[in-house]
Amino acid sequence: MIVQYRMKRFFTIVVLPLMFSCLWVLAVAQQPKSRPHVVVVGVNGMEWDIIRPLLMKGQMPSLASVVQRGVYGKMRTLPAPNCPKVYTTIATSTSPEENGITGFIVGGATARTDMLKKEPLWSILSNNGVTVGMANVPATFPAMPVNGYVVTGMLTRGKGCEDGILCSPKLSEVKGGEAVYPPSMVAELETNVGDFWIDCSRMPTAEDLKGKEAEAIDHWLQQVSQVRAQQAKLFDYLLSHHPTDFTMFVQSCEDRVGHWLYPVQPHNVGYSPNLHAVRLEAFPEQYRAFDQVLGTILQHVDKDTYLFIISDHGIKPLREFEESRRGRSSGHDHGGDTPIIAKHDFADGDDVPGAFIAIGPNIKRDVRLMGFTVSVFDIAPTILNLYGIPQPAQMKGRVLSEIFEAPSSQPAKSSAR
Ligand SMILES: [Zn+2]
């Protein structure tokens, strides 16, 4: 009897719970693990010199809330950085010479996705079953098929783009390729978002400005506000109705405004009181407005989402004195004859670093990255690593393991540059 009882008790107290706990462990292990949720917000030309005072004054509350919860700092960019080539390096972790997108114009033609020689991040993610959503990412025209959707960005061709550089076609005015993948999504976007501008407005010409500077500035800034409002509506719609594992959106008006309305002083090259004493707040205002767009995006970012806020480069007042000494123009390759006061395609890209800010479940909090620890080459390997996808041999960057609390628990091994 005693032996029987002891056996029964042993079975009840030890064996049964052990069996249940084993079954539970097996059940949990067999559950499909949900993929990480990653949102990348890109800004064309986010300038720390302008943003840091605004953060100090509490005028970018959404960005401040992100900075406090994550890691932040400068991001090393390419020499003579511009948007198409840097965003393509971000996407492929290869140099412009390797990936084929060396600037706005490649071999006499506007850069297009069919010139790409290396597989971009969104294609690698798609091929690994990760759902992808993208809007307004530069140099993504014509839209490539992905496991999700694409709305193209800067360098989309269409009405008013005949000179090959920057233009701003509306969705209905796109020519020479698809701006939306899948094409069936065009009608849905037109119904729910409207006929939006794909990219920020072209800068006014010298002729547009002559003798009517204040009026032309105000008119142009109003259009920029409309473009940003449409972009915010588009992002909100896509996040609400087409959630994807990986989502990337880019803003482009900040850079455009900085080129000719950077708040410069009389000692700066190209200073003209008619232009530069009129709307001193125009450029900082772009970042206050960006902060509101970020606030909209943050409504879709929960505690389990990784959020990366990045920029391809900063922007600074003209300073490259070697250009005039060597007889080169200090112009820029955005096209047109707008009298520019600031630019970013300086020979030394370290003059105009980009920005890097990241938050996420296991990302360190309130940590400033000093110097140039992060490079534009490191974004794609770091994002692939979050999904446990090994870094392809083409990629020159590294996984930013130092931004995570527990690097050893990362799903894939980091490979050094
Ligand atoms: Zn620019």
GROMACS .gro file of C-alpha atoms and ligand atoms in nm:
model
  418
    1MET     CA    1   0.000   0.000   0.000
    2ILE     CA    2   0.270   0.239   0.106
    3VAL     CA    3   0.466   0.159  -0.205
    4GLN     CA    4   0.154   0.213  -0.419
    5TYR     CA    5   0.077   0.545  -0.248
    6ARG     CA    6   0.434   0.662  -0.283
    7MET     CA    7   0.426   0.572  -0.652
    8LYS     CA    8   0.094   0.756  -0.696
    9ARG     CA    9   0.221   1.061  -0.508
   10PHE     CA   10   0.544   1.058  -0.707
   11PHE     CA   11   0.338   1.042  -1.025
   12THR     CA   12   0.110   1.330  -0.916
   13ILE     CA   13   0.373   1.558  -0.772
   14VAL     CA   14   0.668   1.497  -1.000
   15VAL     CA   15   0.583   1.315  -1.322
   16LEU     CA   16   0.258   1.492  -1.419
   17PRO     CA   17   0.388   1.846  -1.374
   18LEU     CA   18   0.704   1.747  -1.558
   19MET     CA   19   0.501   1.610  -1.847
   20PHE     CA   20   0.285   1.923  -1.865
   21SER     CA   21   0.581   2.155  -1.846
   22CYS     CA   22   0.755   1.958  -2.125
   23LEU     CA   23   0.441   1.976  -2.338
   24TRP     CA   24   0.416   2.351  -2.268
   25VAL     CA   25   0.777   2.409  -2.368
   26LEU     CA   26   0.720   2.209  -2.688
   27ALA     CA   27   0.404   2.404  -2.764
   28VAL     CA   28   0.577   2.739  -2.717
   29ALA     CA   29   0.874   2.628  -2.927
   30GLN     CA   30   0.642   2.522  -3.208
   31GLN     CA   31   0.449   2.850  -3.216
   32PRO     CA   32   0.545   3.058  -3.520
   33LYS     CA   33   0.770   3.334  -3.383
   34SER     CA   34   0.643   3.672  -3.495
   35ARG     CA   35   0.894   3.869  -3.696
   36PRO     CA   36   1.039   4.190  -3.558
   37HIS     CA   37   0.860   4.509  -3.649
   38VAL     CA   38   1.105   4.766  -3.788
   39VAL     CA   39   1.023   5.122  -3.896
   40VAL     CA   40   1.286   5.338  -4.066
   41VAL     CA   41   1.216   5.710  -4.099
   42GLY     CA   42   1.463   5.876  -4.333
   43VAL     CA   43   1.513   6.248  -4.364
   44ASN     CA   44   1.694   6.401  -4.658
   45GLY     CA   45   1.951   6.632  -4.502
   46MET     CA   46   1.879   6.630  -4.126
   47GLU     CA   47   2.123   6.880  -3.979
   48TRP     CA   48   2.223   6.835  -3.615
   49ASP     CA   49   2.335   7.204  -3.596
   50ILE     CA   50   1.971   7.307  -3.647
   51ILE     CA   51   1.805   7.024  -3.457
   52ARG     CA   52   2.005   7.035  -3.135
   53PRO     CA   53   1.900   7.389  -3.036
   54LEU     CA   54   1.539   7.300  -3.119
   55LEU     CA   55   1.565   6.993  -2.893
   56MET     CA   56   1.709   7.211  -2.615
   57LYS     CA   57   1.418   7.454  -2.653
   58GLY     CA   58   1.159   7.175  -2.642
   59GLN     CA   59   1.047   7.247  -2.998
   60MET     CA   60   1.084   6.888  -3.124
   61PRO     CA   61   0.900   6.693  -2.856
   62SER     CA   62   0.850   6.376  -3.062
   63LEU     CA   63   1.215   6.350  -3.158
   64ALA     CA   64   1.318   6.432  -2.800
   65SER     CA   65   1.106   6.144  -2.672
   66VAL     CA   66   1.282   5.908  -2.913
   67VAL     CA   67   1.631   6.037  -2.830
   68GLN     CA   68   1.568   5.984  -2.457
   69ARG     CA   69   1.463   5.623  -2.517
   70GLY     CA   70   1.745   5.522  -2.749
   71VAL     CA   71   2.090   5.574  -2.894
   72TYR     CA   72   2.168   5.876  -3.107
   73GLY     CA   73   2.455   6.046  -3.281
   74LYS     CA   74   2.619   6.136  -3.607
   75MET     CA   75   2.631   5.895  -3.898
   76ARG     CA   76   2.933   5.890  -4.127
   77THR     CA   77   2.828   5.949  -4.487
   78LEU     CA   78   2.998   5.921  -4.827
   79PRO     CA   79   3.237   6.174  -4.979
   80ALA     CA   80   3.041   6.440  -5.175
   81PRO     CA   81   2.712   6.296  -5.046
   82ASN     CA   82   2.383   6.337  -5.222
   83CYS     CA   83   2.050   6.173  -5.173
   84PRO     CA   84   2.031   5.904  -5.446
   85LYS     CA   85   2.380   5.775  -5.393
   86VAL     CA   86   2.371   5.773  -5.012
   87TYR     CA   87   2.026   5.613  -4.986
   88THR     CA   88   2.140   5.345  -5.231
   89THR     CA   89   2.449   5.283  -5.017
   90ILE     CA   90   2.222   5.262  -4.712
   91ALA     CA   91   2.007   5.003  -4.896
   92THR     CA   92   2.291   4.791  -5.033
   93SER     CA   93   2.582   4.853  -4.791
   94THR     CA   94   2.804   4.894  -5.097
   95SER     CA   95   2.986   5.192  -5.247
   96PRO     CA   96   2.821   5.392  -5.528
   97GLU     CA   97   3.084   5.257  -5.770
   98GLU     CA   98   2.981   4.901  -5.681
   99ASN     CA   99   2.605   4.951  -5.674
  100GLY     CA  100   2.587   5.168  -5.986
  101ILE     CA  101   2.401   5.468  -5.842
  102THR     CA  102   2.676   5.729  -5.835
  103GLY     CA  103   2.452   6.036  -5.829
  104PHE     CA  104   2.140   6.198  -5.971
  105ILE     CA  105   2.266   6.129  -6.324
  106VAL     CA  106   2.434   5.803  -6.420
  107GLY     CA  107   2.587   5.776  -6.769
  108GLY     CA  108   2.386   6.076  -6.888
  109ALA     CA  109   2.047   5.948  -6.763
  110THR     CA  110   1.854   6.004  -6.441
  111ALA     CA  111   1.932   5.726  -6.189
  112ARG     CA  112   1.674   5.443  -6.195
  113THR     CA  113   1.632   5.116  -6.011
  114ASP     CA  114   1.709   4.919  -6.329
  115MET     CA  115   2.066   5.056  -6.304
  116LEU     CA  116   2.115   4.890  -5.962
  117LYS     CA  117   2.397   4.635  -5.964
  118LYS     CA  118   2.354   4.513  -5.604
  119GLU     CA  119   2.049   4.373  -5.431
  120PRO     CA  120   1.890   4.626  -5.194
  121LEU     CA  121   1.770   4.556  -4.841
  122TRP     CA  122   1.400   4.545  -4.935
  123SER     CA  123   1.460   4.278  -5.195
  124ILE     CA  124   1.665   4.063  -4.952
  125LEU     CA  125   1.396   4.102  -4.684
  126SER     CA  126   1.120   4.015  -4.935
  127ASN     CA  127   1.305   3.702  -5.047
  128ASN     CA  128   1.326   3.593  -4.684
  129GLY     CA  129   0.953   3.621  -4.626
  130VAL     CA  130   0.961   3.958  -4.447
  131THR     CA  131   0.677   4.189  -4.551
  132VAL     CA  132   0.801   4.526  -4.678
  133GLY     CA  133   0.635   4.867  -4.712
  134MET     CA  134   0.809   5.175  -4.850
  135ALA     CA  135   0.709   5.529  -4.940
  136ASN     CA  136   0.904   5.822  -5.080
  137VAL     CA  137   1.242   5.650  -5.049
  138PRO     CA  138   1.481   5.824  -5.293
  139ALA     CA  139   1.603   5.642  -5.606
  140THR     CA  140   1.338   5.368  -5.587
  141PHE     CA  141   1.176   5.451  -5.925
  142PRO     CA  142   1.050   5.255  -6.115
  143ALA     CA  143   0.897   5.062  -5.824
  144MET     CA  144   1.055   4.718  -5.779
  145PRO     CA  145   0.834   4.422  -5.683
  146VAL     CA  146   0.854   4.350  -5.308
  147ASN     CA  147   0.670   4.131  -5.059
  148GLY     CA  148   0.438   4.423  -4.980
  149TYR     CA  149   0.417   4.767  -5.140
  150VAL     CA  150   0.636   5.052  -5.274
  151VAL     CA  151   0.547   5.415  -5.340
  152THR     CA  152   0.855   5.567  -5.505
  153GLY     CA  153   1.029   5.892  -5.405
  154MET     CA  154   1.288   6.139  -5.527
  155LEU     CA  155   1.387   6.087  -5.896
  156THR     CA  156   1.041   5.961  -5.991
  157ARG     CA  157   0.989   6.075  -6.349
  158GLY     CA  158   0.687   6.255  -6.485
  159LYS     CA  159   0.545   6.592  -6.583
  160GLY     CA  160   0.800   6.873  -6.550
  161CYS     CA  161   1.095   6.634  -6.521
  162GLU     CA  162   1.224   6.679  -6.874
  163ASP     CA  163   1.561   6.820  -6.767
  164GLY     CA  164   1.644   6.501  -6.582
  165ILE     CA  165   1.701   6.633  -6.231
  166LEU     CA  166   1.461   6.718  -5.951
  167CYS     CA  167   1.093   6.760  -6.013
  168SER     CA  168   0.772   6.694  -5.831
  169PRO     CA  169   0.518   6.499  -6.035
  170LYS     CA  170   0.187   6.411  -5.879
  171LEU     CA  171   0.085   6.047  -5.870
  172SER     CA  172  -0.134   6.104  -6.181
  173GLU     CA  173   0.155   6.275  -6.365
  174VAL     CA  174   0.413   5.994  -6.338
  175LYS     CA  175   0.569   5.877  -6.667
  176GLY     CA  176   0.833   5.625  -6.772
  177GLY     CA  177   0.758   5.357  -6.514
  178GLU     CA  178   0.539   5.258  -6.223
  179ALA     CA  179   0.547   5.476  -5.909
  180VAL     CA  180   0.346   5.223  -5.709
  181TYR     CA  181   0.386   4.850  -5.657
  182PRO     CA  182   0.152   4.670  -5.688
  183PRO     CA  183   0.005   4.895  -5.962
  184SER     CA  184  -0.344   4.804  -5.842
  185MET     CA  185  -0.275   5.013  -5.530
  186VAL     CA  186  -0.276   5.341  -5.730
  187ALA     CA  187  -0.655   5.368  -5.736
  188GLU     CA  188  -0.676   5.289  -5.364
  189LEU     CA  189  -0.425   5.564  -5.280
  190GLU     CA  190  -0.596   5.817  -5.506
  191THR     CA  191  -0.926   5.746  -5.331
  192ASN     CA  192  -0.796   5.749  -4.974
  193VAL     CA  193  -0.498   5.985  -4.979
  194GLY     CA  194  -0.556   6.192  -5.294
  195ASP     CA  195  -0.339   6.276  -5.594
  196PHE     CA  196  -0.026   6.353  -5.389
  197TRP     CA  197   0.310   6.493  -5.495
  198ILE     CA  198   0.571   6.217  -5.501
  199ASP     CA  199   0.864   6.439  -5.400
  200CYS     CA  200   0.925   6.784  -5.256
  201SER     CA  201   0.882   7.089  -5.478
  202ARG     CA  202   1.151   7.208  -5.717
  203MET     CA  203   1.333   7.515  -5.587
  204PRO     CA  204   1.243   7.850  -5.748
  205THR     CA  205   1.478   7.977  -6.020
  206ALA     CA  206   1.678   8.299  -5.997
  207GLU     CA  207   1.425   8.451  -6.238
  208ASP     CA  208   1.129   8.343  -6.016
  209LEU     CA  209   1.292   8.524  -5.723
  210LYS     CA  210   1.419   8.843  -5.882
  211GLY     CA  211   1.256   9.151  -5.727
  212LYS     CA  212   0.980   8.949  -5.556
  213GLU     CA  213   1.182   8.745  -5.311
  214ALA     CA  214   0.950   8.757  -5.008
  215GLU     CA  215   0.643   8.671  -5.215
  216ALA     CA  216   0.820   8.385  -5.396
  217ILE     CA  217   0.959   8.245  -5.070
  218ASP     CA  218   0.616   8.245  -4.905
  219HIS     CA  219   0.448   8.090  -5.207
  220TRP     CA  220   0.709   7.813  -5.225
  221LEU     CA  221   0.700   7.742  -4.850
  222GLN     CA  222   0.322   7.706  -4.868
  223GLN     CA  223   0.363   7.440  -5.134
  224VAL     CA  224   0.625   7.264  -4.921
  225SER     CA  225   0.374   7.254  -4.633
  226GLN     CA  226   0.118   7.096  -4.863
  227VAL     CA  227   0.367   6.833  -4.978
  228ARG     CA  228   0.451   6.747  -4.617
  229ALA     CA  229   0.084   6.730  -4.517
  230GLN     CA  230   0.021   6.487  -4.805
  231GLN     CA  231   0.323   6.276  -4.707
  232ALA     CA  232   0.203   6.261  -4.345
  233LYS     CA  233  -0.144   6.151  -4.466
  234LEU     CA  234   0.012   5.888  -4.692
  235PHE     CA  235   0.232   5.749  -4.411
  236ASP     CA  236  -0.059   5.738  -4.167
  237TYR     CA  237  -0.281   5.564  -4.422
  238LEU     CA  238  -0.017   5.304  -4.509
  239LEU     CA  239   0.068   5.228  -4.146
  240SER     CA  240  -0.303   5.198  -4.059
  241HIS     CA  241  -0.418   4.993  -4.359
  242HIS     CA  242  -0.107   4.811  -4.483
  243PRO     CA  243   0.103   4.718  -4.180
  244THR     CA  244   0.427   4.542  -4.275
  245ASP     CA  245   0.715   4.382  -4.082
  246PHE     CA  246   0.960   4.633  -4.232
  247THR     CA  247   0.845   4.985  -4.317
  248MET     CA  248   1.054   5.273  -4.453
  249PHE     CA  249   0.940   5.628  -4.521
  250VAL     CA  250   1.152   5.928  -4.623
  251GLN     CA  251   1.094   6.303  -4.600
  252SER     CA  252   1.270   6.526  -4.851
  253CYS     CA  253   1.164   6.889  -4.804
  254GLU     CA  254   1.412   6.966  -4.524
  255ASP     CA  255   1.712   6.946  -4.757
  256ARG     CA  256   1.547   7.149  -5.031
  257VAL     CA  257   1.463   7.437  -4.795
  258GLY     CA  258   1.812   7.433  -4.641
  259HIS     CA  259   1.986   7.480  -4.976
  260TRP     CA  260   1.856   7.830  -5.027
  261LEU     CA  261   1.696   7.939  -4.697
  262TYR     CA  262   1.954   7.823  -4.441
  263PRO     CA  263   1.959   8.096  -4.171
  264VAL     CA  264   2.296   8.245  -4.266
  265GLN     CA  265   2.481   8.555  -4.147
  266PRO     CA  266   2.629   8.841  -4.353
  267HIS     CA  267   2.974   8.682  -4.338
  268ASN     CA  268   2.848   8.371  -4.518
  269VAL     CA  269   2.918   8.317  -4.887
  270GLY     CA  270   2.626   8.426  -5.104
  271TYR     CA  271   2.443   8.618  -4.830
  272SER     CA  272   2.174   8.848  -4.968
  273PRO     CA  273   1.948   9.039  -4.728
  274ASN     CA  274   1.662   9.021  -4.984
  275LEU     CA  275   1.663   8.644  -4.952
  276HIS     CA  276   1.823   8.558  -4.620
  277ALA     CA  277   1.681   8.820  -4.386
  278VAL     CA  278   1.322   8.754  -4.495
  279ARG     CA  279   1.220   8.420  -4.340
  280LEU     CA  280   1.494   8.333  -4.090
  281GLU     CA  281   1.278   8.060  -3.936
  282ALA     CA  282   1.200   7.886  -4.266
  283PHE     CA  283   1.464   7.615  -4.224
  284PRO     CA  284   1.422   7.543  -3.849
  285GLU     CA  285   1.048   7.538  -3.917
  286GLN     CA  286   1.099   7.238  -4.147
  287TYR     CA  287   1.219   7.033  -3.851
  288ARG     CA  288   0.938   7.148  -3.624
  289ALA     CA  289   0.702   7.033  -3.901
  290PHE     CA  290   0.895   6.706  -3.939
  291ASP     CA  291   0.850   6.651  -3.567
  292GLN     CA  292   0.473   6.654  -3.617
  293VAL     CA  293   0.501   6.395  -3.895
  294LEU     CA  294   0.717   6.188  -3.662
  295GLY     CA  295   0.445   6.222  -3.396
  296THR     CA  296   0.196   6.068  -3.641
  297ILE     CA  297   0.435   5.779  -3.715
  298LEU     CA  298   0.502   5.726  -3.342
  299GLN     CA  299   0.132   5.647  -3.293
  300HIS     CA  300   0.209   5.325  -3.485
  301VAL     CA  301   0.530   5.244  -3.295
  302ASP     CA  302   0.473   5.028  -2.988
  303LYS     CA  303   0.730   4.915  -2.730
  304ASP     CA  304   0.817   4.607  -2.937
  305THR     CA  305   0.891   4.806  -3.254
  306TYR     CA  306   1.241   4.902  -3.364
  307LEU     CA  307   1.248   5.260  -3.493
  308PHE     CA  308   1.546   5.402  -3.680
  309ILE     CA  309   1.552   5.772  -3.767
  310ILE     CA  310   1.831   5.835  -4.014
  311SER     CA  311   1.952   6.096  -4.257
  312ASP     CA  312   2.181   6.057  -4.554
  313HIS     CA  313   2.381   6.369  -4.473
  314GLY     CA  314   2.356   6.709  -4.301
  315ILE     CA  315   2.370   7.043  -4.476
  316LYS     CA  316   2.599   7.342  -4.407
  317PRO     CA  317   2.654   7.692  -4.542
  318LEU     CA  318   2.903   7.710  -4.832
  319ARG     CA  319   3.259   7.667  -4.704
  320GLU     CA  320   3.472   7.479  -4.954
  321PHE     CA  321   3.723   7.753  -5.041
  322GLU     CA  322   3.935   7.509  -5.243
  323GLU     CA  323   3.666   7.505  -5.512
  324SER     CA  324   3.711   7.872  -5.605
  325ARG     CA  325   4.090   7.841  -5.579
  326ARG     CA  326   4.079   7.555  -5.828
  327GLY     CA  327   3.831   7.730  -6.054
  328ARG     CA  328   3.544   7.490  -5.980
  329SER     CA  329   3.193   7.609  -5.920
  330SER     CA  330   3.045   7.583  -5.573
  331GLY     CA  331   2.713   7.487  -5.727
  332HIS     CA  332   2.537   7.159  -5.657
  333ASP     CA  333   2.381   6.885  -5.857
  334HIS     CA  334   2.016   6.940  -5.771
  335GLY     CA  335   1.978   7.125  -6.099
  336GLY     CA  336   1.841   7.467  -6.174
  337ASP     CA  337   1.999   7.804  -6.104
  338THR     CA  338   1.856   7.866  -5.757
  339PRO     CA  339   2.098   8.089  -5.564
  340ILE     CA  340   2.205   7.837  -5.302
  341ILE     CA  341   2.356   7.931  -4.968
  342ALA     CA  342   2.416   7.584  -4.823
  343LYS     CA  343   2.493   7.239  -4.960
  344HIS     CA  344   2.608   6.889  -4.871
  345ASP     CA  345   2.816   6.753  -5.156
  346PHE     CA  346   3.142   6.861  -4.992
  347ALA     CA  347   3.445   6.654  -5.089
  348ASP     CA  348   3.487   6.551  -4.723
  349GLY     CA  349   3.161   6.388  -4.620
  350ASP     CA  350   3.263   6.425  -4.253
  351ASP     CA  351   3.179   6.796  -4.294
  352VAL     CA  352   2.811   6.703  -4.327
  353PRO     CA  353   2.744   6.390  -4.121
  354GLY     CA  354   2.406   6.229  -4.129
  355ALA     CA  355   2.199   6.146  -3.821
  356PHE     CA  356   2.134   5.810  -3.654
  357ILE     CA  357   1.875   5.756  -3.382
  358ALA     CA  358   1.742   5.414  -3.279
  359ILE     CA  359   1.497   5.276  -3.025
  360GLY     CA  360   1.372   4.923  -2.975
  361PRO     CA  361   1.307   4.643  -2.729
  362ASN     CA  362   1.674   4.573  -2.651
  363ILE     CA  363   1.836   4.895  -2.767
  364LYS     CA  364   2.026   5.098  -2.506
  365ARG     CA  365   1.855   5.405  -2.365
  366ASP     CA  366   1.971   5.767  -2.369
  367VAL     CA  367   2.315   5.685  -2.507
  368ARG     CA  368   2.500   5.936  -2.723
  369LEU     CA  369   2.731   5.785  -2.983
  370MET     CA  370   3.044   5.999  -3.001
  371GLY     CA  371   3.242   6.054  -3.319
  372PHE     CA  372   3.177   5.839  -3.624
  373THR     CA  373   3.097   5.497  -3.485
  374VAL     CA  374   2.800   5.453  -3.718
  375SER     CA  375   2.825   5.461  -4.096
  376VAL     CA  376   2.568   5.460  -4.375
  377PHE     CA  377   2.707   5.115  -4.464
  378ASP     CA  378   2.590   4.971  -4.127
  379ILE     CA  379   2.213   5.024  -4.155
  380ALA     CA  380   2.130   4.729  -4.385
  381PRO     CA  381   2.344   4.470  -4.199
  382THR     CA  382   2.194   4.581  -3.865
  383ILE     CA  383   1.835   4.551  -3.993
  384LEU     CA  384   1.900   4.211  -4.157
  385ASN     CA  385   2.046   4.094  -3.826
  386LEU     CA  386   1.722   4.184  -3.645
  387TYR     CA  387   1.546   3.936  -3.874
  388GLY     CA  388   1.817   3.674  -3.830
  389ILE     CA  389   1.920   3.706  -4.196
  390PRO     CA  390   2.296   3.664  -4.246
  391GLN     CA  391   2.478   3.956  -4.402
  392PRO     CA  392   2.540   3.892  -4.775
  393ALA     CA  393   2.904   3.902  -4.888
  394GLN     CA  394   2.838   4.220  -5.090
  395MET     CA  395   2.777   4.425  -4.775
  396LYS     CA  396   3.067   4.638  -4.653
  397GLY     CA  397   2.909   4.752  -4.327
  398ARG     CA  398   2.875   4.577  -3.991
  399VAL     CA  399   2.603   4.498  -3.743
  400LEU     CA  400   2.587   4.777  -3.484
  401SER     CA  401   2.601   4.529  -3.196
  402GLU     CA  402   2.709   4.799  -2.949
  403ILE     CA  403   2.369   4.971  -2.960
  404PHE     CA  404   2.197   4.662  -2.813
  405GLU     CA  405   2.176   4.579  -2.443
  406ALA     CA  406   2.262   4.214  -2.497
  407PRO     CA  407   2.465   4.169  -2.814
  408SER     CA  408   2.511   3.797  -2.749
  409SER     CA  409   2.134   3.743  -2.768
  410GLN     CA  410   2.115   3.883  -3.119
  411PRO     CA  411   1.979   3.627  -3.362
  412ALA     CA  412   2.261   3.630  -3.619
  413LYS     CA  413   2.633   3.671  -3.573
  414SER     CA  414   2.774   4.013  -3.647
  415SER     CA  415   3.051   4.028  -3.899
  416ALA     CA  416   3.321   4.289  -3.871
  417ARG     CA  417   3.384   4.536  -4.149
  418ZN      ZN  418   2.032   6.856  -5.127
   0.00000   0.00000   0.00000
